[in-house]
Amino acid sequence: MERRWLILLISVVIIGLVSFPVLVERVNREASQTVIQPVVDLQDLTRIGKSENLPLSSLLSQLLQLRYSTLGVNEPVLKELIDEGLVIPTVGPSPDFKYYQVGSQSLLEQLEQHFSLLGKTVTQAGAGVLGVNLSPGEEERIGTGWNREWLDWLQSQGFELYLRPRNWRGMPPSVLADYWEEVGSLQGVKGLIFAGEEILGYGNSRSIEWLASFLEEENLVWGYVEFIGQKGEVHLATLAPQHTLRVHSIPPEELKNYSPQRASERFMRAAKERSVRVLYVRLFTEPGFSNWDRNLNYLSFLSDQLVQGGFSLGSASPMLPFSVGKITLFVLAFSLSLALFVLGNSYFSWKWWTIPVFFLGFALVLILNQIAGMKIMGLTAGLTYPTLAVIILIDAWRKNQSLVWSVIFAFAVTLAGGILVSVALYHWLFVLRLHQFWGVKVSLVVPLLLIILYLFKSGGLNHQLEQVALGRMRRFELVVLLVMGVAAVIYLTRSGNFPILPASGLELRMRSFLENLLFIRPRTKEFLIGYPALWLLLAYRKEQWYPIYHFVLWVAVGIGFTTMFNSFCHLHTPWSYILLRFGHALWLSLPVFLVYFLLVKICLFVWRSIKEWGI
């Protein structure tokens, strides 16, 4: 074994030994978190009840029968009260005020008290007419407070409540205190899920600190809705980690494009793969699907799916803060330094002293800012281990060595890199996705560029760059390059949670089929691209193909290994599921390879029969 591969093997062994106890702890913690709390939006429920003339008490009773015992109660904005006819705009004596005819005395008093609390000037202009100095657009943003009698009635029906307050920027702690005193007793309230783009108190750091103390005193939780990115959420989570839950919801503008089955699958995916414990369920209120019976079937199907998936419906509890010890991080940083040294020596002649330089660099950043140091280690591992895995295969392929052990070693190296990230970044802020792995697209692209560079540097293609790209180029090879270019664009735009090019209907159906069949869907880039490409290289190792085809296959292999590593960067996904996903991708790649193998055989026969398109 070459000296550089021996050093890399030492790195892999160190990672395995140091990480094992942490992985055991992680798996046990993840296995114990099986309670899911679905929260039904009360506003949607009320809207459907009014449209079908159904009493709310009857709808609530049916929810309880389906094990839905938590409601999300929005703080209504003034515009919503106007739309419901509870408040009617009218004219008044002053142009500096907006005037409203309020339908009931209790609502009038509530609005007067709440707007005064928020610092607005309030006046009464006749019986039941309220004047407020609102700026343009504030009708759609300003909350109107809570009706305590309404909250008490909901709790008396047997429901736990999540309140959804709206922020009024810059509220000092004293106003926040008055705000919650206005609500009254919070007994029966589980927690808060903030409405709008900001958490309550954002705009005043002292208010967020007060809110964290308030959550502690009242024993409340708060949920941040993933992918929304509400302003102030990281600050509050850092101050109140033991009260923080991650929430998944499908916004109404998206839900109208979903079927009930697809919506349920999305919620299941959030619960299984992202450790989400609160599902905020919006109902179908679009014309044509606002029928209560249809929504009831949707809710029944979702609850059944959750139970069948091994979850129980109940009151979710936040995870306690946790982090990996610094000694473990330092040992992993040393192991990463060894691998980085091997990667550098694959291209340059690096000296031994670069290893302690790398290690001291990682250690210094970890000491100064642990989160930043963990992110840097994760990104470095993402650039290093998948690249080294493919370099191992290229060297064995080029030197006509046995590829069996090289394939095993390559997968072990990528797995070791994935384990390093799974452990080094195993921190509660990463699991909650308040912090995330740095440089997803960088870690998907740079290894491929390094692999391409190594192909030419090492003589893996036995040709210079201009010969591979331009020499004796035939019509079909031009097509291959064009397809590669398009594939590269799709590869970049389809990565991440918000792809520029969405999945096609056929792909969505395939994903749904695999998810229902295998419980955890394997990554498409692994079982359809990366691993079959590796098996094709092994099967046609002695075939004298034009270099462009070998080039394409090696890039595809690189895609497979970088995608495999990327799966381990999802710190919110249970580790056992990540391994299961990899296992499914590995065995599924074999029948896919057989299909590709037969197609290549047919193409080779055709191309050799038609001399002008020969290889």
Coordinates of C-alpha atoms in Angstrom, one line a residue:
M1 CA 0.0 0.0 0.0
E2 CA 1.3 3.5 -0.9
R3 CA 2.3 5.7 2.0
R4 CA -0.4 8.2 1.3
W5 CA -3.1 5.6 1.3
L6 CA -1.7 4.2 4.6
I7 CA -2.0 7.8 6.1
L8 CA -5.6 8.0 4.8
L9 CA -6.4 4.6 6.3
I10 CA -5.1 5.9 9.7
S11 CA -7.5 8.8 9.3
V12 CA -10.4 6.5 8.6
V13 CA -9.6 4.3 11.6
I14 CA -9.3 7.3 14.0
I15 CA -12.7 8.6 12.8
G16 CA -14.3 5.2 13.4
L17 CA -12.9 4.8 16.9
V18 CA -13.6 8.3 18.1
S19 CA -17.1 8.5 16.6
F20 CA -18.5 5.2 17.7
P21 CA -19.7 6.2 21.2
V22 CA -21.1 9.5 19.8
L23 CA -23.0 7.7 17.1
V24 CA -24.5 5.2 19.6
E25 CA -25.7 8.2 21.7
R26 CA -27.1 9.9 18.6
V27 CA -29.0 6.8 17.5
N28 CA -30.5 6.2 21.0
R29 CA -31.6 9.9 21.2
E30 CA -33.2 9.8 17.8
A31 CA -35.0 6.5 18.5
S32 CA -36.6 8.0 21.6
Q33 CA -38.2 10.9 19.8
T34 CA -41.3 9.5 18.3
V35 CA -44.1 11.8 19.5
I36 CA -45.6 14.0 16.8
Q37 CA -47.9 16.9 17.6
P38 CA -50.2 17.9 14.6
V39 CA -51.7 21.4 15.1
V40 CA -54.8 22.3 13.0
D41 CA -55.2 25.9 12.0
L42 CA -58.4 27.2 13.7
Q43 CA -58.9 30.0 11.2
D44 CA -59.2 27.4 8.4
L45 CA -61.6 25.3 10.5
T46 CA -63.8 28.3 11.2
R47 CA -63.9 29.3 7.6
I48 CA -65.0 25.9 6.4
G49 CA -67.6 25.7 9.2
K50 CA -69.1 29.0 8.1
S51 CA -69.1 28.1 4.4
E52 CA -71.0 24.9 5.1
N53 CA -73.1 26.2 8.0
L54 CA -71.6 23.6 10.4
P55 CA -71.3 24.4 14.1
L56 CA -67.7 24.7 15.2
S57 CA -68.3 22.5 18.3
S58 CA -69.2 19.6 15.9
L59 CA -66.0 20.1 13.8
L60 CA -63.9 20.2 17.0
S61 CA -65.5 17.0 18.3
Q62 CA -64.7 15.2 15.0
L63 CA -61.1 16.4 15.3
L64 CA -60.7 14.9 18.7
Q65 CA -62.0 11.6 17.4
L66 CA -59.2 11.6 14.9
R67 CA -56.6 12.3 17.7
Y68 CA -56.1 15.9 16.7
S69 CA -56.1 17.7 20.1
T70 CA -54.1 20.9 19.4
L71 CA -55.3 24.0 17.6
G72 CA -53.3 26.9 16.2
V73 CA -55.0 30.2 17.1
N74 CA -54.0 33.2 15.1
E75 CA -54.0 36.7 16.4
P76 CA -56.2 38.3 13.8
V77 CA -55.1 41.5 12.0
L78 CA -57.5 44.3 11.6
K79 CA -58.1 43.5 7.9
E80 CA -59.4 40.1 8.8
L81 CA -61.9 41.5 11.2
I82 CA -63.1 43.8 8.4
D83 CA -63.4 40.9 6.0
E84 CA -65.5 39.0 8.5
G85 CA -67.8 42.0 9.0
L86 CA -67.0 42.4 12.7
V87 CA -65.4 45.8 12.0
I88 CA -66.7 48.2 9.2
P89 CA -64.6 51.1 7.9
T90 CA -66.5 54.4 8.2
V91 CA -65.8 58.2 8.0
G92 CA -64.8 60.4 10.9
P93 CA -63.9 64.0 11.8
S94 CA -60.1 63.8 11.5
P95 CA -58.1 62.9 8.4
D96 CA -55.2 61.7 10.7
F97 CA -57.3 58.8 11.9
K98 CA -59.0 55.8 10.4
Y99 CA -62.5 55.1 11.8
Y100 CA -64.3 51.8 12.3
Q101 CA -67.7 50.8 13.3
V102 CA -67.2 47.9 15.8
G103 CA -70.0 45.4 16.1
S104 CA -69.8 44.6 19.8
Q105 CA -68.9 46.5 22.9
S106 CA -66.5 43.8 24.1
L107 CA -64.6 43.8 20.8
L108 CA -64.5 47.6 20.9
E109 CA -62.9 47.6 24.4
Q110 CA -60.5 44.9 23.2
L111 CA -59.4 46.9 20.2
E112 CA -59.1 50.1 22.2
Q113 CA -57.0 48.5 24.9
H114 CA -54.7 46.6 22.4
F115 CA -54.1 49.5 20.0
S116 CA -53.2 51.7 23.0
L117 CA -50.9 49.1 24.3
L118 CA -49.0 49.2 20.9
G119 CA -48.6 52.9 21.2
K120 CA -51.4 54.0 18.9
T121 CA -53.6 57.0 19.6
V122 CA -57.2 55.8 20.0
T123 CA -60.3 57.9 20.1
Q124 CA -64.0 57.2 20.1
A125 CA -66.2 59.2 17.6
G126 CA -69.7 58.3 18.5
A127 CA -71.4 55.1 19.6
G128 CA -69.4 52.0 18.6
V129 CA -67.0 54.1 16.4
L130 CA -63.3 53.7 17.0
G131 CA -60.6 56.0 15.5
V132 CA -57.0 54.9 15.3
N133 CA -54.0 56.7 13.8
L134 CA -52.9 54.0 11.4
S135 CA -50.4 54.4 8.7
P136 CA -51.0 53.1 5.1
G137 CA -50.8 49.3 5.0
E138 CA -51.1 48.8 8.8
E139 CA -54.5 47.3 8.6
E140 CA -52.9 44.2 7.0
R141 CA -50.1 44.0 9.7
I142 CA -51.3 45.2 13.0
G143 CA -52.7 42.5 15.4
T144 CA -55.9 43.0 17.3
G145 CA -55.2 41.1 20.5
W146 CA -56.9 38.0 21.9
N147 CA -60.4 37.2 23.2
R148 CA -59.7 35.4 26.5
E149 CA -63.3 34.0 26.7
W150 CA -62.8 32.5 23.2
L151 CA -59.5 30.9 24.3
D152 CA -61.1 29.5 27.5
W153 CA -63.9 28.0 25.5
L154 CA -61.5 26.2 23.1
Q155 CA -59.6 24.8 26.1
S156 CA -62.9 23.6 27.7
Q157 CA -63.6 21.6 24.5
G158 CA -60.4 19.6 25.3
F159 CA -57.8 21.3 23.1
E160 CA -54.3 22.4 23.8
L161 CA -53.5 25.7 22.1
Y162 CA -50.6 27.2 20.2
L163 CA -51.0 31.0 20.0
R164 CA -49.8 32.8 16.9
P165 CA -49.0 36.4 18.0
R166 CA -47.9 39.1 15.5
N167 CA -44.9 41.3 16.1
W168 CA -45.0 45.1 16.3
R169 CA -41.4 46.1 15.7
G170 CA -39.5 47.6 18.5
M171 CA -41.8 46.6 21.3
P172 CA -39.9 47.2 24.6
P173 CA -40.1 44.5 27.3
S174 CA -42.6 46.6 29.3
V175 CA -45.0 46.5 26.3
L176 CA -44.5 42.7 25.9
A177 CA -45.3 42.2 29.6
D178 CA -48.6 44.2 29.1
Y179 CA -49.3 42.3 26.0
W180 CA -49.3 38.9 27.8
E181 CA -51.1 40.4 30.8
E182 CA -53.8 41.4 28.3
V183 CA -54.1 37.7 27.2
G184 CA -54.5 36.6 30.8
S185 CA -54.0 33.1 32.1
L186 CA -52.0 30.9 29.8
Q187 CA -53.1 27.7 31.4
G188 CA -53.9 25.2 28.6
V189 CA -51.6 27.0 26.2
K190 CA -48.8 24.7 24.9
G191 CA -46.7 27.4 23.2
L192 CA -46.2 30.0 20.5
I193 CA -45.8 29.8 16.8
F194 CA -45.2 33.3 15.6
A195 CA -47.2 34.7 12.6
G196 CA -45.6 36.9 9.9
E197 CA -41.9 37.4 9.1
E198 CA -40.7 38.2 12.6
I199 CA -40.8 36.6 16.0
L200 CA -42.5 38.6 18.8
G201 CA -40.1 41.2 20.1
Y202 CA -37.8 41.4 17.1
G203 CA -36.3 44.8 16.7
N204 CA -35.4 45.1 20.3
S205 CA -32.9 42.6 21.7
R206 CA -34.0 43.2 25.3
S207 CA -37.5 42.1 24.3
I208 CA -36.2 38.8 22.9
E209 CA -34.3 38.3 26.1
W210 CA -37.5 39.1 28.1
L211 CA -39.5 36.6 25.9
A212 CA -36.9 33.8 26.6
S213 CA -37.4 34.4 30.3
F214 CA -41.2 34.5 29.8
L215 CA -41.1 31.1 28.1
E216 CA -39.1 29.7 31.1
E217 CA -41.4 31.2 33.7
E218 CA -44.6 30.0 32.0
N219 CA -43.2 26.7 30.9
L220 CA -44.1 27.3 27.3
V221 CA -42.5 26.1 24.1
W222 CA -42.2 28.0 20.8
G223 CA -42.0 26.6 17.3
Y224 CA -40.2 28.1 14.4
V225 CA -41.5 27.1 10.9
E226 CA -38.7 25.6 8.9
F227 CA -37.8 27.2 5.5
I228 CA -39.5 30.5 6.5
G229 CA -36.5 32.1 8.3
Q230 CA -38.4 34.4 10.7
K231 CA -36.2 37.3 11.9
G232 CA -35.0 36.8 15.4
E233 CA -35.5 33.0 15.5
V234 CA -31.8 32.1 16.0
H235 CA -31.5 34.7 18.8
L236 CA -34.5 33.3 20.7
A237 CA -33.5 29.7 20.2
T238 CA -30.0 30.4 21.5
L239 CA -31.5 32.0 24.6
A240 CA -34.2 29.3 25.1
P241 CA -33.0 26.1 23.6
Q242 CA -34.9 23.9 26.0
H243 CA -38.2 25.5 24.8
T244 CA -37.6 25.4 21.0
L245 CA -39.4 23.1 18.6
R246 CA -39.1 22.9 14.8
V247 CA -42.4 23.1 12.9
H248 CA -43.3 22.1 9.4
S249 CA -46.2 23.6 7.5
I250 CA -47.5 23.8 3.9
P251 CA -48.6 27.4 3.2
P252 CA -52.0 27.9 1.6
E253 CA -50.5 29.2 -1.6
E254 CA -48.6 25.9 -2.0
L255 CA -51.3 23.6 -0.6
K256 CA -53.7 24.5 -3.4
N257 CA -51.3 22.7 -5.8
Y258 CA -51.2 19.6 -3.6
S259 CA -53.4 16.5 -3.4
P260 CA -54.2 15.2 0.1
Q261 CA -51.9 12.2 -0.4
R262 CA -49.0 14.4 -1.6
A263 CA -49.5 16.8 1.3
S264 CA -49.5 13.8 3.8
E265 CA -46.3 12.4 2.2
R266 CA -44.7 15.8 2.7
F267 CA -45.6 15.9 6.4
M268 CA -44.4 12.3 6.8
R269 CA -41.1 13.2 5.1
A270 CA -40.7 16.1 7.5
A271 CA -41.3 13.8 10.5
K272 CA -39.1 10.9 9.3
E273 CA -36.2 12.7 7.6
R274 CA -36.0 16.1 9.4
S275 CA -36.9 15.2 12.9
V276 CA -39.8 17.7 12.9
R277 CA -42.0 17.2 15.9
V278 CA -44.8 19.7 15.3
L279 CA -46.9 19.6 12.1
Y280 CA -48.9 22.8 11.5
V281 CA -51.7 21.5 9.3
R282 CA -53.5 24.0 7.0
L283 CA -56.8 22.8 5.6
F284 CA -57.9 22.8 2.0
T285 CA -60.0 25.9 1.7
E286 CA -59.8 26.5 -2.1
P287 CA -63.0 26.5 -4.1
G288 CA -63.7 22.9 -5.1
F289 CA -62.0 21.3 -2.1
S290 CA -63.3 23.2 0.9
N291 CA -65.8 20.4 1.7
W292 CA -65.4 19.4 5.3
D293 CA -65.8 15.7 4.6
R294 CA -62.9 15.8 2.2
N295 CA -60.7 17.6 4.7
L296 CA -61.8 15.1 7.3
N297 CA -60.6 12.3 5.1
Y298 CA -57.3 14.2 4.6
L299 CA -56.7 14.5 8.3
S300 CA -57.7 10.9 8.9
F301 CA -55.3 9.7 6.2
L302 CA -52.4 11.8 7.7
S303 CA -52.9 10.5 11.3
D304 CA -53.1 6.9 10.0
Q305 CA -49.8 7.5 8.0
L306 CA -48.1 8.8 11.1
V307 CA -49.1 5.9 13.3
Q308 CA -48.2 3.4 10.6
G309 CA -44.8 5.2 10.3
G310 CA -44.0 4.4 14.0
F311 CA -45.0 7.7 15.5
S312 CA -47.5 8.5 18.2
L313 CA -49.7 11.6 18.3
G314 CA -49.3 13.6 21.5
S315 CA -47.7 16.7 23.0
A316 CA -44.2 17.2 21.6
S317 CA -41.3 18.0 23.8
P318 CA -38.2 20.0 22.8
M319 CA -34.8 18.3 22.8
L320 CA -32.4 19.3 25.5
P321 CA -29.2 21.1 24.3
F322 CA -26.3 18.9 23.5
S323 CA -22.9 19.2 21.7
V324 CA -19.9 17.1 21.0
G325 CA -17.0 17.5 23.4
K326 CA -14.0 19.6 22.3
I327 CA -11.6 16.7 22.8
T328 CA -13.6 14.7 20.3
L329 CA -13.6 17.7 17.9
F330 CA -9.8 18.1 18.2
V331 CA -9.2 14.4 17.4
L332 CA -11.5 14.6 14.4
A333 CA -9.7 17.8 13.3
F334 CA -6.4 15.9 13.4
S335 CA -7.9 13.1 11.4
L336 CA -9.2 15.6 8.8
S337 CA -5.7 17.2 8.7
L338 CA -4.3 13.8 7.7
A339 CA -6.8 13.4 4.9
L340 CA -6.3 16.9 3.7
F341 CA -2.5 16.2 3.6
V342 CA -3.1 13.1 1.4
L343 CA -5.4 15.1 -0.9
G344 CA -2.8 17.8 -1.3
N345 CA -0.1 15.2 -2.1
S346 CA -2.2 13.8 -4.9
Y347 CA -1.6 17.1 -6.7
F348 CA 1.5 18.6 -5.2
S349 CA 4.5 17.6 -3.0
W350 CA 3.4 18.8 0.4
K351 CA 5.7 18.5 3.4
W352 CA 4.9 16.7 6.7
W353 CA 4.8 20.0 8.5
T354 CA 1.6 20.9 6.7
I355 CA -0.3 18.4 8.9
P356 CA 0.2 20.3 12.2
V357 CA -0.4 23.6 10.4
F358 CA -3.9 22.3 9.3
F359 CA -4.6 20.9 12.7
L360 CA -3.6 24.1 14.5
G361 CA -5.8 26.1 12.1
F362 CA -8.8 23.9 12.8
A363 CA -8.2 23.9 16.6
L364 CA -7.8 27.7 16.7
V365 CA -11.1 28.4 14.9
L366 CA -12.8 25.8 17.2
I367 CA -11.5 27.6 20.3
L368 CA -12.5 31.1 19.0
N369 CA -15.9 30.2 17.6
Q370 CA -17.0 26.5 17.9
I371 CA -19.9 26.8 15.5
A372 CA -17.8 28.4 12.8
G373 CA -15.0 25.8 13.4
M374 CA -17.5 23.0 13.0
K375 CA -18.8 24.4 9.8
I376 CA -15.3 24.8 8.4
M377 CA -14.5 21.2 9.3
G378 CA -17.7 20.0 7.6
L379 CA -17.0 21.9 4.4
T380 CA -13.3 20.7 4.3
A381 CA -14.4 17.1 4.8
G382 CA -16.9 17.5 2.0
L383 CA -14.2 18.6 -0.4
T384 CA -11.7 16.1 0.8
Y385 CA -13.1 12.6 1.4
P386 CA -15.4 12.1 -1.7
T387 CA -12.5 13.4 -3.9
L388 CA -10.0 11.0 -2.3
A389 CA -12.5 8.1 -2.8
V390 CA -12.6 8.7 -6.5
I391 CA -8.8 9.2 -6.7
I392 CA -8.4 5.8 -5.1
L393 CA -10.5 4.3 -7.9
I394 CA -8.8 6.2 -10.7
D395 CA -5.3 5.1 -9.5
A396 CA -6.4 1.4 -9.2
W397 CA -8.1 1.6 -12.7
R398 CA -5.1 3.3 -14.3
K399 CA -2.5 0.9 -12.8
N400 CA -4.6 -2.2 -13.6
Q401 CA -4.8 -3.1 -9.9
S402 CA -7.5 -5.2 -8.3
L403 CA -10.5 -3.0 -8.1
V404 CA -12.4 -5.0 -5.4
W405 CA -10.4 -3.7 -2.5
S406 CA -10.2 -0.3 -4.1
V407 CA -14.0 0.0 -4.3
I408 CA -14.4 -1.1 -0.7
F409 CA -11.7 1.4 0.4
A410 CA -13.3 4.2 -1.6
F411 CA -16.7 3.6 0.0
A412 CA -15.1 3.4 3.4
V413 CA -13.3 6.7 2.9
T414 CA -16.5 8.4 1.9
L415 CA -18.4 6.8 4.8
A416 CA -15.6 8.0 7.2
G417 CA -16.0 11.6 5.9
G418 CA -19.8 11.3 6.4
I419 CA -19.3 10.0 9.9
L420 CA -16.9 12.9 10.7
V421 CA -19.6 15.4 9.7
S422 CA -22.3 13.4 11.5
V423 CA -20.3 13.7 14.7
A424 CA -18.4 16.9 14.4
L425 CA -21.6 18.9 13.6
Y426 CA -23.8 16.9 16.0
H427 CA -25.0 20.0 17.9
W428 CA -28.5 20.8 18.9
L429 CA -28.5 24.0 16.7
F430 CA -27.6 22.0 13.6
V431 CA -30.2 19.4 14.4
L432 CA -32.8 22.1 14.7
R433 CA -31.5 23.6 11.4
L434 CA -30.9 26.9 13.0
H435 CA -27.4 26.4 11.8
Q436 CA -26.6 24.4 8.7
F437 CA -23.8 22.7 6.8
W438 CA -21.8 25.4 5.0
G439 CA -21.4 25.3 1.2
V440 CA -23.7 22.6 -0.1
K441 CA -23.2 23.6 -3.7
V442 CA -19.5 24.1 -3.2
S443 CA -19.1 20.6 -1.8
L444 CA -21.1 19.2 -4.8
V445 CA -19.1 21.0 -7.5
V446 CA -15.5 21.4 -6.3
P447 CA -14.8 17.7 -5.8
L448 CA -15.9 17.1 -9.4
L449 CA -13.5 19.8 -10.6
L450 CA -10.7 18.2 -8.5
I451 CA -11.5 14.8 -9.9
I452 CA -11.4 16.1 -13.5
L453 CA -8.0 17.8 -12.7
Y454 CA -6.7 14.5 -11.3
L455 CA -7.8 12.6 -14.4
F456 CA -5.5 14.7 -16.6
K457 CA -2.7 15.1 -14.1
S458 CA -2.4 11.4 -13.3
G459 CA -2.9 10.3 -17.0
G460 CA -6.1 8.5 -16.1
L461 CA -7.4 9.3 -19.6
N462 CA -4.0 8.8 -21.3
H463 CA -4.7 12.0 -23.2
Q464 CA -4.3 15.7 -22.9
L465 CA -7.2 18.0 -22.3
E466 CA -7.4 19.2 -25.9
Q467 CA -7.4 15.7 -27.2
V468 CA -10.3 14.6 -24.9
A469 CA -12.4 17.7 -25.6
L470 CA -11.5 18.4 -29.2
G471 CA -9.4 15.8 -30.8
R472 CA -11.1 13.8 -33.6
M473 CA -14.5 14.9 -32.3
R474 CA -17.4 13.1 -34.0
R475 CA -21.0 14.1 -34.3
F476 CA -22.2 11.8 -31.5
E477 CA -19.4 12.9 -29.1
L478 CA -20.5 16.5 -29.7
V479 CA -24.0 15.4 -28.6
V480 CA -22.4 13.8 -25.5
L481 CA -20.7 17.0 -24.5
L482 CA -23.9 18.9 -25.1
V483 CA -25.8 16.5 -22.8
M484 CA -23.1 16.8 -20.2
G485 CA -23.5 20.6 -20.2
V486 CA -27.2 20.4 -19.8
A487 CA -26.8 17.8 -17.1
A488 CA -24.3 20.0 -15.2
V489 CA -26.8 22.9 -15.2
I490 CA -29.6 20.6 -13.9
Y491 CA -27.2 19.1 -11.3
L492 CA -26.5 22.6 -9.9
T493 CA -30.1 24.0 -10.1
R494 CA -31.7 20.8 -8.6
S495 CA -29.5 20.8 -5.5
G496 CA -30.8 22.1 -2.2
N497 CA -34.2 22.7 -0.7
F498 CA -35.3 25.3 -3.2
P499 CA -34.3 24.0 -6.7
I500 CA -34.6 26.4 -9.6
L501 CA -35.9 23.5 -11.8
P502 CA -38.5 21.5 -9.9
A503 CA -38.9 17.8 -10.3
S504 CA -41.1 16.6 -13.1
G505 CA -44.4 14.8 -12.5
L506 CA -42.8 11.5 -13.5
E507 CA -39.9 11.9 -11.1
L508 CA -42.3 12.9 -8.3
R509 CA -44.3 9.7 -8.9
M510 CA -41.1 7.6 -8.9
R511 CA -40.1 9.2 -5.6
S512 CA -43.4 8.6 -4.1
F513 CA -43.4 4.9 -5.2
L514 CA -39.9 4.4 -3.8
E515 CA -40.8 6.1 -0.6
N516 CA -43.9 4.0 -0.1
L517 CA -42.0 0.8 -1.0
L518 CA -38.7 1.3 0.9
F519 CA -39.8 3.7 3.7
I520 CA -36.8 5.9 3.0
R521 CA -36.2 6.9 -0.6
P522 CA -32.6 6.6 -1.9
R523 CA -30.9 9.6 -3.5
T524 CA -31.5 9.6 -7.3
K525 CA -27.9 10.8 -8.1
E526 CA -26.6 7.7 -6.3
F527 CA -28.6 4.8 -7.7
L528 CA -29.3 6.2 -11.1
I529 CA -26.0 7.9 -11.9
G530 CA -23.0 7.5 -9.6
Y531 CA -22.9 3.8 -8.7
P532 CA -24.1 2.4 -12.0
A533 CA -21.3 4.5 -13.7
L534 CA -18.8 2.8 -11.4
W535 CA -20.1 -0.6 -12.2
L536 CA -19.9 0.2 -16.0
L537 CA -16.3 1.3 -15.6
L538 CA -15.5 -2.0 -13.9
A539 CA -17.4 -4.0 -16.5
Y540 CA -15.8 -2.3 -19.5
R541 CA -12.4 -1.8 -18.0
K542 CA -10.6 -3.3 -20.9
E543 CA -12.8 -1.7 -23.6
Q544 CA -10.9 0.7 -25.8
W545 CA -13.4 3.5 -25.7
Y546 CA -12.8 7.1 -26.8
P547 CA -11.6 9.0 -23.7
I548 CA -14.7 11.3 -23.6
Y549 CA -16.8 8.3 -22.5
H550 CA -14.5 7.4 -19.7
F551 CA -14.4 11.1 -18.7
V552 CA -18.2 11.2 -18.5
L553 CA -18.3 8.0 -16.4
W554 CA -15.7 9.3 -13.9
V555 CA -17.6 12.5 -13.4
A556 CA -20.7 10.5 -12.8
V557 CA -18.9 8.4 -10.2
G558 CA -17.8 11.6 -8.5
I559 CA -21.5 12.7 -8.4
G560 CA -22.4 9.5 -6.7
F561 CA -19.8 9.8 -4.0
T562 CA -20.4 13.5 -3.3
T563 CA -24.1 12.8 -3.1
M564 CA -23.4 10.0 -0.6
F565 CA -21.4 12.3 1.5
N566 CA -24.0 15.0 1.3
S567 CA -26.6 12.7 2.8
F568 CA -24.6 12.7 6.1
C569 CA -24.6 16.5 6.2
H570 CA -28.3 16.4 7.0
L571 CA -27.9 16.5 10.8
H572 CA -31.6 16.7 11.3
T573 CA -32.1 13.3 9.6
P574 CA -31.8 10.2 11.9
W575 CA -28.5 8.5 11.3
S576 CA -30.0 5.1 10.9
Y577 CA -32.2 6.5 8.0
I578 CA -29.1 7.9 6.3
L579 CA -27.5 4.5 6.4
L580 CA -30.7 2.9 5.1
R581 CA -30.9 5.4 2.3
F582 CA -27.3 4.6 1.3
G583 CA -28.0 0.8 1.4
H584 CA -31.1 1.2 -0.8
A585 CA -29.1 3.3 -3.3
L586 CA -26.3 0.7 -3.4
W587 CA -28.5 -2.4 -4.1
L588 CA -30.9 -0.5 -6.5
S589 CA -27.9 0.6 -8.5
L590 CA -27.3 -3.1 -9.5
P591 CA -30.5 -3.6 -11.5
V592 CA -30.0 -0.1 -12.9
F593 CA -26.5 -1.1 -14.0
L594 CA -27.8 -4.2 -15.7
V595 CA -30.2 -2.0 -17.8
Y596 CA -27.4 0.4 -18.7
F597 CA -25.1 -2.6 -19.4
L598 CA -27.6 -4.0 -21.9
L599 CA -28.1 -0.6 -23.5
V600 CA -24.4 -0.1 -23.9
K601 CA -24.1 -3.6 -25.5
I602 CA -26.8 -2.7 -28.0
C603 CA -25.2 0.7 -28.8
L604 CA -21.8 -0.9 -29.2
F605 CA -23.2 -3.4 -31.7
V606 CA -25.0 -0.6 -33.6
W607 CA -22.0 1.7 -33.6
R608 CA -19.6 -1.0 -34.8
S609 CA -22.0 -1.9 -37.5
I610 CA -22.2 1.6 -38.8
K611 CA -18.5 2.5 -39.3
E612 CA -18.9 6.2 -39.7
W613 CA -20.2 6.3 -36.1
G614 CA -17.7 3.8 -34.7
I615 CA -16.0 4.4 -31.4

